[in-house]
PDB file of C-alpha atoms in Angstrom:
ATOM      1  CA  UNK A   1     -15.812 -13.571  20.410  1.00  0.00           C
ATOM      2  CA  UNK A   2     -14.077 -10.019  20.558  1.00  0.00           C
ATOM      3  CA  UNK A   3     -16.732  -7.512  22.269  1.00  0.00           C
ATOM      4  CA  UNK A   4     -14.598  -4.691  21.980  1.00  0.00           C
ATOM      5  CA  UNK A   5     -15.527  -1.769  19.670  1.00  0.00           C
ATOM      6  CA  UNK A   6     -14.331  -1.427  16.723  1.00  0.00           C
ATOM      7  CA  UNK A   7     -12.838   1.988  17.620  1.00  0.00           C
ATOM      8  CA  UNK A   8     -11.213   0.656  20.739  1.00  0.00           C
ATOM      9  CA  UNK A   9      -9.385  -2.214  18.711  1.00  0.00           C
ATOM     10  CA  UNK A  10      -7.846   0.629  16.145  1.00  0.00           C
ATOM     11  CA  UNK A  11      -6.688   3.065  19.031  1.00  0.00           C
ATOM     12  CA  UNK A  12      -5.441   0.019  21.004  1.00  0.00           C
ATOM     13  CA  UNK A  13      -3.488  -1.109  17.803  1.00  0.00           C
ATOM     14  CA  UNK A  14      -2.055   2.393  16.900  1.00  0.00           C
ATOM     15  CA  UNK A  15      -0.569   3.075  20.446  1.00  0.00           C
ATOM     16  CA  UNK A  16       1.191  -0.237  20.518  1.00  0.00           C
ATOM     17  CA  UNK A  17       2.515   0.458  16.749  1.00  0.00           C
ATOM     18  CA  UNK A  18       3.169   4.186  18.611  1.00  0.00           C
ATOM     19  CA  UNK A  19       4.845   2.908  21.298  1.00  0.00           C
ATOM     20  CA  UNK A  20       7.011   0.223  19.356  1.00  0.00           C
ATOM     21  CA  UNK A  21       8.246   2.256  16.724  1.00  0.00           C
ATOM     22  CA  UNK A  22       8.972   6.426  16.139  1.00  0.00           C
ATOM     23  CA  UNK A  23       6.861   8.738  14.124  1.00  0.00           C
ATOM     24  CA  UNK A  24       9.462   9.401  12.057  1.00  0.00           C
ATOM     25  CA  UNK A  25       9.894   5.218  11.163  1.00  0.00           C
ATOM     26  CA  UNK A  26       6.063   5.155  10.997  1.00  0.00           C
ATOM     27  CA  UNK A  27       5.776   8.181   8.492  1.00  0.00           C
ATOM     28  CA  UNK A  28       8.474   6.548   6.321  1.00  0.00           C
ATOM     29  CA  UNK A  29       6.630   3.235   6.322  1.00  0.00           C
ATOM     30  CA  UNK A  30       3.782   5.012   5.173  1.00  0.00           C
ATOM     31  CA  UNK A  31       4.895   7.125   2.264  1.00  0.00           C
ATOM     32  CA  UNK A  32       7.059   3.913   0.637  1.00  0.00           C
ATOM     33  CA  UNK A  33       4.026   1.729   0.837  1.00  0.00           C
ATOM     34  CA  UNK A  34       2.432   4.680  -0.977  1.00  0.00           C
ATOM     35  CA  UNK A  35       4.448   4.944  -3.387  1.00  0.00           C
ATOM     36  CA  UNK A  36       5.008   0.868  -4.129  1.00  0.00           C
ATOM     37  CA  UNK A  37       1.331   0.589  -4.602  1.00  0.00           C
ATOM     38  CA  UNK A  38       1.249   3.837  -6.857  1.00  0.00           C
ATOM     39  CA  UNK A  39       4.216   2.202  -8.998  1.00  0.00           C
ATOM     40  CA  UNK A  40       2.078  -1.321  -9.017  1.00  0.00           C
ATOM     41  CA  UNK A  41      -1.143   0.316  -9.795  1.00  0.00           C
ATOM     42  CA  UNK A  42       0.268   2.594 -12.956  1.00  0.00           C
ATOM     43  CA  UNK A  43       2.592  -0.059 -14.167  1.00  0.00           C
ATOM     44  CA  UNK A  44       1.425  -1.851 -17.571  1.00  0.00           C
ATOM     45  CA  UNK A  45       4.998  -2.946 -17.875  1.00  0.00           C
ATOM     46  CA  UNK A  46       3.905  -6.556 -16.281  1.00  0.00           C
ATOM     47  CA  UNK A  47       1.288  -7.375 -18.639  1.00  0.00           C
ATOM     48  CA  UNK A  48       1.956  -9.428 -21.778  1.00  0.00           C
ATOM     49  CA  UNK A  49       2.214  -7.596 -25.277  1.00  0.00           C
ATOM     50  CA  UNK A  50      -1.085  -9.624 -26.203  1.00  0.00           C
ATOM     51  CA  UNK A  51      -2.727  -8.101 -23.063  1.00  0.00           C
ATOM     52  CA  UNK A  52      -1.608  -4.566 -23.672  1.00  0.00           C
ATOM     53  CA  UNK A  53      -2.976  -4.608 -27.574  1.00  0.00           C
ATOM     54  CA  UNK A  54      -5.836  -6.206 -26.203  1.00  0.00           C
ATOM     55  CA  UNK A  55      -6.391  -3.810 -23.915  1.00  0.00           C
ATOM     56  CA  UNK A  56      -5.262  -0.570 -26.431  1.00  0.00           C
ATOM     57  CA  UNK A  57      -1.811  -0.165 -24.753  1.00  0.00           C
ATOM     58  CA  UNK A  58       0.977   0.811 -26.528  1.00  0.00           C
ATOM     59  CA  UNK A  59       3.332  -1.890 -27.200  1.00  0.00           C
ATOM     60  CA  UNK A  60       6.222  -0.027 -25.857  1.00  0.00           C
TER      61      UNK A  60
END
């Protein structure tokens, strides 16, 4: 069993993703999985047409 704190595990993990990889590269990695999820979350384009009626989308 890990009997490290919680805290300790997170800082331990961000200066090895620090130390592995630039702030600029980590920034970037951030804002594109952002924006991916943003796109999944607000896209009804996926769903069926039955789904979308059912669900009082348009059909478009």
């Amino acid at each position: 069993m890990n009997n490290q704190h919680p805290g300790e595990s997170l800082a331990t993990s961000m200066s090895e993703l620090c130390s592995r990889f630039s702030f600029r590269e980590i920034l970037l990695a951030i804002i594109i999985a952002r924006w991916k999820r943003r796109r999944m979350v607000n896209s009804f384009d996926a769903f069926p047409s039955w789904l979308r009626c059912d669900l009082a989308l348009s059909d478009e």
